[in-house]
Amino acid sequence: MKKHEFLAKLEKELAKLPDHDEIIAYYEELINEALSSGELEEDFINHLGTPSEIKYKLSRDDSFKDNIKTKKNVSARQSVSVVVKVLSCALYIFGAIILFAIGLGLITTGAFTIFTSIYRFVVDTMTISAVFYYIFTIIFKLSLIVFGILIFVYLFKFSKQQAEKLQILLAGKLNKGDDQG
């Protein structure tokens, strides 16, 4: 029996049950998961039992119905968890790009403008206030360079930590997939 035929017969059998939509959705998801993990459609559906057997189990066993509802809630939580992880990864990448641009901007601004300040300090004849101005300008521009370097160091360390966490997470997911298959 094929999936669509099975689900149509199951829907016909369960039409009078109050939760029939949830139960149909559960079995459809169950079949889809089995097919995506490489099981043969007809073999898996035969393993589930006939629609009348499923109706009988549902009418006699409340825990069976509870298991279906629990599975549905777990599946929804897993979907939300995956979406949150993907969005946080995208947000992290966006933030890293912005921090990289800020750090690079600070370093290049400080480096290029410090040379003009040093040149003016050496070449120009100036008053004592101009000397202090150029000294403080040089110090400020050096601090821009240092701040930009600190952003790069932080970004590198944080990226390394996040990459390790992602690697552990992916290894765990792959191992779960290997255990199920």
PDB file of C-alpha atoms in Angstrom:
ATOM      1  CA  MET A   1       0.000   0.000   0.000  1.00  0.00           C
ATOM      2  CA  LYS A   2       1.288   3.478  -0.903  1.00  0.00           C
ATOM      3  CA  LYS A   3       1.386   6.458   1.446  1.00  0.00           C
ATOM      4  CA  HIS A   4      -1.532   8.391  -0.066  1.00  0.00           C
ATOM      5  CA  GLU A   5      -3.726   5.300  -0.183  1.00  0.00           C
ATOM      6  CA  PHE A   6      -2.857   4.438   3.432  1.00  0.00           C
ATOM      7  CA  LEU A   7      -3.543   7.976   4.657  1.00  0.00           C
ATOM      8  CA  ALA A   8      -6.868   8.130   2.772  1.00  0.00           C
ATOM      9  CA  LYS A   9      -8.010   4.824   4.308  1.00  0.00           C
ATOM     10  CA  LEU A  10      -6.798   5.932   7.736  1.00  0.00           C
ATOM     11  CA  GLU A  11      -8.687   9.205   7.422  1.00  0.00           C
ATOM     12  CA  LYS A  12     -11.843   7.309   6.481  1.00  0.00           C
ATOM     13  CA  GLU A  13     -11.436   4.967   9.494  1.00  0.00           C
ATOM     14  CA  LEU A  14     -10.740   7.781  11.960  1.00  0.00           C
ATOM     15  CA  ALA A  15     -13.279  10.315  10.630  1.00  0.00           C
ATOM     16  CA  LYS A  16     -15.452  10.104  13.754  1.00  0.00           C
ATOM     17  CA  LEU A  17     -12.606  10.509  16.254  1.00  0.00           C
ATOM     18  CA  PRO A  18     -12.162  14.031  17.664  1.00  0.00           C
ATOM     19  CA  ASP A  19      -8.374  14.131  17.123  1.00  0.00           C
ATOM     20  CA  HIS A  20      -8.328  12.508  13.697  1.00  0.00           C
ATOM     21  CA  ASP A  21      -6.498  15.432  12.023  1.00  0.00           C
ATOM     22  CA  GLU A  22      -3.633  15.232  14.538  1.00  0.00           C
ATOM     23  CA  ILE A  23      -3.401  11.470  14.154  1.00  0.00           C
ATOM     24  CA  ILE A  24      -3.336  11.658  10.343  1.00  0.00           C
ATOM     25  CA  ALA A  25      -0.642  14.356  10.494  1.00  0.00           C
ATOM     26  CA  TYR A  26       1.363  12.196  12.909  1.00  0.00           C
ATOM     27  CA  TYR A  27       1.276   9.168  10.604  1.00  0.00           C
ATOM     28  CA  GLU A  28       2.083  11.296   7.567  1.00  0.00           C
ATOM     29  CA  GLU A  29       5.113  12.728   9.376  1.00  0.00           C
ATOM     30  CA  LEU A  30       6.119   9.252  10.546  1.00  0.00           C
ATOM     31  CA  ILE A  31       6.014   7.917   6.977  1.00  0.00           C
ATOM     32  CA  ASN A  32       7.902  10.945   5.616  1.00  0.00           C
ATOM     33  CA  GLU A  33      10.655  10.504   8.221  1.00  0.00           C
ATOM     34  CA  ALA A  34      10.936   6.810   7.383  1.00  0.00           C
ATOM     35  CA  LEU A  35      11.141   7.521   3.652  1.00  0.00           C
ATOM     36  CA  SER A  36      13.760  10.227   4.149  1.00  0.00           C
ATOM     37  CA  SER A  37      15.871   7.819   6.195  1.00  0.00           C
ATOM     38  CA  GLY A  38      15.824   5.307   3.331  1.00  0.00           C
ATOM     39  CA  GLU A  39      13.111   2.828   4.303  1.00  0.00           C
ATOM     40  CA  LEU A  40      10.892   1.343   1.630  1.00  0.00           C
ATOM     41  CA  GLU A  41       7.437   2.917   1.547  1.00  0.00           C
ATOM     42  CA  GLU A  42       5.315  -0.231   1.332  1.00  0.00           C
ATOM     43  CA  ASP A  43       7.382  -2.154   3.900  1.00  0.00           C
ATOM     44  CA  PHE A  44       7.142   0.647   6.439  1.00  0.00           C
ATOM     45  CA  ILE A  45       3.409   1.115   5.913  1.00  0.00           C
ATOM     46  CA  ASN A  46       2.829  -2.640   6.311  1.00  0.00           C
ATOM     47  CA  HIS A  47       4.829  -2.466   9.548  1.00  0.00           C
ATOM     48  CA  LEU A  48       2.451   0.226  10.865  1.00  0.00           C
ATOM     49  CA  GLY A  49      -0.558  -2.045  10.508  1.00  0.00           C
ATOM     50  CA  THR A  50      -3.852  -1.561   8.726  1.00  0.00           C
ATOM     51  CA  PRO A  51      -5.971   1.554   9.313  1.00  0.00           C
ATOM     52  CA  SER A  52      -8.584  -0.562  11.096  1.00  0.00           C
ATOM     53  CA  GLU A  53      -5.892  -1.963  13.443  1.00  0.00           C
ATOM     54  CA  ILE A  54      -4.741   1.573  14.208  1.00  0.00           C
ATOM     55  CA  LYS A  55      -8.340   2.639  14.920  1.00  0.00           C
ATOM     56  CA  TYR A  56      -8.721  -0.330  17.247  1.00  0.00           C
ATOM     57  CA  LYS A  57      -5.511   0.586  19.119  1.00  0.00           C
ATOM     58  CA  LEU A  58      -6.642   4.186  19.440  1.00  0.00           C
ATOM     59  CA  SER A  59     -10.070   3.243  20.767  1.00  0.00           C
ATOM     60  CA  ARG A  60      -8.663   0.808  23.339  1.00  0.00           C
ATOM     61  CA  ASP A  61      -5.425   2.464  24.411  1.00  0.00           C
ATOM     62  CA  ASP A  62      -5.340   6.089  25.609  1.00  0.00           C
ATOM     63  CA  SER A  63      -1.578   5.947  26.131  1.00  0.00           C
ATOM     64  CA  PHE A  64      -1.159   5.275  22.393  1.00  0.00           C
ATOM     65  CA  LYS A  65      -3.047   8.505  21.652  1.00  0.00           C
ATOM     66  CA  ASP A  66      -0.949  10.360  24.248  1.00  0.00           C
ATOM     67  CA  ASN A  67       2.236   9.081  22.589  1.00  0.00           C
ATOM     68  CA  ILE A  68       1.057  10.523  19.283  1.00  0.00           C
ATOM     69  CA  LYS A  69       0.415  13.937  20.874  1.00  0.00           C
ATOM     70  CA  THR A  70       3.764  13.871  22.701  1.00  0.00           C
ATOM     71  CA  LYS A  71       5.579  13.022  19.471  1.00  0.00           C
ATOM     72  CA  LYS A  72       3.839  15.948  17.760  1.00  0.00           C
ATOM     73  CA  ASN A  73       4.957  18.391  20.496  1.00  0.00           C
ATOM     74  CA  VAL A  74       8.551  17.113  20.423  1.00  0.00           C
ATOM     75  CA  SER A  75       8.643  17.489  16.646  1.00  0.00           C
ATOM     76  CA  ALA A  76       7.406  21.086  16.858  1.00  0.00           C
ATOM     77  CA  ARG A  77      10.010  21.930  19.523  1.00  0.00           C
ATOM     78  CA  GLN A  78      12.762  20.410  17.386  1.00  0.00           C
ATOM     79  CA  SER A  79      11.662  22.488  14.399  1.00  0.00           C
ATOM     80  CA  VAL A  80      11.683  25.684  16.450  1.00  0.00           C
ATOM     81  CA  SER A  81      15.090  24.766  17.868  1.00  0.00           C
ATOM     82  CA  VAL A  82      16.544  24.316  14.382  1.00  0.00           C
ATOM     83  CA  VAL A  83      15.090  27.647  13.220  1.00  0.00           C
ATOM     84  CA  VAL A  84      16.514  29.445  16.266  1.00  0.00           C
ATOM     85  CA  LYS A  85      19.949  27.919  15.679  1.00  0.00           C
ATOM     86  CA  VAL A  86      19.951  28.908  12.011  1.00  0.00           C
ATOM     87  CA  LEU A  87      18.833  32.464  12.795  1.00  0.00           C
ATOM     88  CA  SER A  88      21.410  32.851  15.565  1.00  0.00           C
ATOM     89  CA  CYS A  89      24.122  31.606  13.208  1.00  0.00           C
ATOM     90  CA  ALA A  90      23.042  34.147  10.571  1.00  0.00           C
ATOM     91  CA  LEU A  91      22.967  36.904  13.195  1.00  0.00           C
ATOM     92  CA  TYR A  92      26.430  35.916  14.411  1.00  0.00           C
ATOM     93  CA  ILE A  93      27.823  36.027  10.867  1.00  0.00           C
ATOM     94  CA  PHE A  94      26.237  39.445  10.305  1.00  0.00           C
ATOM     95  CA  GLY A  95      27.679  40.729  13.601  1.00  0.00           C
ATOM     96  CA  ALA A  96      31.112  39.321  12.794  1.00  0.00           C
ATOM     97  CA  ILE A  97      31.126  41.088   9.430  1.00  0.00           C
ATOM     98  CA  ILE A  98      30.167  44.384  11.072  1.00  0.00           C
ATOM     99  CA  LEU A  99      32.821  43.994  13.791  1.00  0.00           C
ATOM    100  CA  PHE A 100      35.405  43.130  11.153  1.00  0.00           C
ATOM    101  CA  ALA A 101      34.517  46.277   9.193  1.00  0.00           C
ATOM    102  CA  ILE A 102      34.662  48.453  12.319  1.00  0.00           C
ATOM    103  CA  GLY A 103      37.998  46.995  13.401  1.00  0.00           C
ATOM    104  CA  LEU A 104      39.490  47.366   9.938  1.00  0.00           C
ATOM    105  CA  GLY A 105      38.178  50.927   9.706  1.00  0.00           C
ATOM    106  CA  LEU A 106      39.706  51.879  13.050  1.00  0.00           C
ATOM    107  CA  ILE A 107      43.074  50.373  12.185  1.00  0.00           C
ATOM    108  CA  THR A 108      43.294  51.943   8.730  1.00  0.00           C
ATOM    109  CA  THR A 109      42.002  55.336   9.907  1.00  0.00           C
ATOM    110  CA  GLY A 110      44.452  55.388  12.782  1.00  0.00           C
ATOM    111  CA  ALA A 111      47.367  54.179  10.673  1.00  0.00           C
ATOM    112  CA  PHE A 112      46.887  56.579   7.758  1.00  0.00           C
ATOM    113  CA  THR A 113      46.119  59.670   9.810  1.00  0.00           C
ATOM    114  CA  ILE A 114      48.901  59.083  12.305  1.00  0.00           C
ATOM    115  CA  PHE A 115      51.476  59.543   9.540  1.00  0.00           C
ATOM    116  CA  THR A 116      50.094  62.963   8.616  1.00  0.00           C
ATOM    117  CA  SER A 117      50.148  64.013  12.266  1.00  0.00           C
ATOM    118  CA  ILE A 118      53.752  62.848  12.691  1.00  0.00           C
ATOM    119  CA  TYR A 119      54.758  64.597   9.454  1.00  0.00           C
ATOM    120  CA  ARG A 120      53.144  67.877  10.554  1.00  0.00           C
ATOM    121  CA  PHE A 121      54.709  67.549  13.997  1.00  0.00           C
ATOM    122  CA  VAL A 122      58.204  67.125  12.519  1.00  0.00           C
ATOM    123  CA  VAL A 123      58.025  69.564   9.578  1.00  0.00           C
ATOM    124  CA  ASP A 124      55.955  72.481  10.863  1.00  0.00           C
ATOM    125  CA  THR A 125      57.276  75.102  13.209  1.00  0.00           C
ATOM    126  CA  MET A 126      54.606  75.567  15.787  1.00  0.00           C
ATOM    127  CA  THR A 127      53.578  76.899  19.129  1.00  0.00           C
ATOM    128  CA  ILE A 128      53.510  74.904  22.332  1.00  0.00           C
ATOM    129  CA  SER A 129      49.733  74.411  22.022  1.00  0.00           C
ATOM    130  CA  ALA A 130      50.173  72.971  18.517  1.00  0.00           C
ATOM    131  CA  VAL A 131      52.820  70.559  19.872  1.00  0.00           C
ATOM    132  CA  PHE A 132      50.384  69.304  22.518  1.00  0.00           C
ATOM    133  CA  TYR A 133      47.642  69.071  19.906  1.00  0.00           C
ATOM    134  CA  TYR A 134      49.757  66.843  17.651  1.00  0.00           C
ATOM    135  CA  ILE A 135      51.006  64.704  20.538  1.00  0.00           C
ATOM    136  CA  PHE A 136      47.442  64.062  21.743  1.00  0.00           C
ATOM    137  CA  THR A 137      46.294  63.465  18.156  1.00  0.00           C
ATOM    138  CA  ILE A 138      49.041  60.868  17.708  1.00  0.00           C
ATOM    139  CA  ILE A 139      48.100  59.201  21.009  1.00  0.00           C
ATOM    140  CA  PHE A 140      44.408  59.186  20.021  1.00  0.00           C
ATOM    141  CA  LYS A 141      45.163  57.634  16.648  1.00  0.00           C
ATOM    142  CA  LEU A 142      47.387  55.014  18.258  1.00  0.00           C
ATOM    143  CA  SER A 143      44.490  54.162  20.567  1.00  0.00           C
ATOM    144  CA  LEU A 144      42.247  53.739  17.493  1.00  0.00           C
ATOM    145  CA  ILE A 145      44.744  51.255  16.084  1.00  0.00           C
ATOM    146  CA  VAL A 146      44.964  49.374  19.396  1.00  0.00           C
ATOM    147  CA  PHE A 147      41.169  49.308  19.734  1.00  0.00           C
ATOM    148  CA  GLY A 148      40.839  47.952  16.187  1.00  0.00           C
ATOM    149  CA  ILE A 149      43.408  45.242  16.943  1.00  0.00           C
ATOM    150  CA  LEU A 150      41.532  44.330  20.144  1.00  0.00           C
ATOM    151  CA  ILE A 151      38.326  43.952  18.129  1.00  0.00           C
ATOM    152  CA  PHE A 152      40.141  41.576  15.764  1.00  0.00           C
ATOM    153  CA  VAL A 153      41.549  39.559  18.676  1.00  0.00           C
ATOM    154  CA  TYR A 154      38.114  39.316  20.300  1.00  0.00           C
ATOM    155  CA  LEU A 155      36.505  38.404  16.989  1.00  0.00           C
ATOM    156  CA  PHE A 156      39.085  35.684  16.365  1.00  0.00           C
ATOM    157  CA  LYS A 157      38.726  34.144  19.847  1.00  0.00           C
ATOM    158  CA  PHE A 158      34.934  34.326  19.792  1.00  0.00           C
ATOM    159  CA  SER A 159      34.775  32.890  16.264  1.00  0.00           C
ATOM    160  CA  LYS A 160      37.024  30.030  17.290  1.00  0.00           C
ATOM    161  CA  GLN A 161      34.777  29.230  20.286  1.00  0.00           C
ATOM    162  CA  GLN A 162      31.640  29.392  18.153  1.00  0.00           C
ATOM    163  CA  ALA A 163      33.204  27.198  15.463  1.00  0.00           C
ATOM    164  CA  GLU A 164      34.125  24.594  18.109  1.00  0.00           C
ATOM    165  CA  LYS A 165      30.568  24.655  19.520  1.00  0.00           C
ATOM    166  CA  LEU A 166      29.132  24.280  16.029  1.00  0.00           C
ATOM    167  CA  GLN A 167      31.499  21.402  15.308  1.00  0.00           C
ATOM    168  CA  ILE A 168      30.432  19.615  18.512  1.00  0.00           C
ATOM    169  CA  LEU A 169      26.760  20.232  17.700  1.00  0.00           C
ATOM    170  CA  LEU A 170      27.114  18.910  14.157  1.00  0.00           C
ATOM    171  CA  ALA A 171      29.104  15.895  15.333  1.00  0.00           C
ATOM    172  CA  GLY A 172      26.328  15.124  17.825  1.00  0.00           C
ATOM    173  CA  LYS A 173      23.643  15.424  15.140  1.00  0.00           C
ATOM    174  CA  LEU A 174      25.623  13.239  12.740  1.00  0.00           C
ATOM    175  CA  ASN A 175      26.163  10.608  15.430  1.00  0.00           C
ATOM    176  CA  LYS A 176      22.427  10.615  16.214  1.00  0.00           C
ATOM    177  CA  GLY A 177      21.701  10.146  12.527  1.00  0.00           C
ATOM    178  CA  ASP A 178      24.162   7.224  12.352  1.00  0.00           C
ATOM    179  CA  ASP A 179      22.598   5.608  15.437  1.00  0.00           C
ATOM    180  CA  GLN A 180      19.091   5.851  13.967  1.00  0.00           C
ATOM    181  CA  GLY A 181      20.093   4.541  10.533  1.00  0.00           C
TER     182      GLY A 181
END
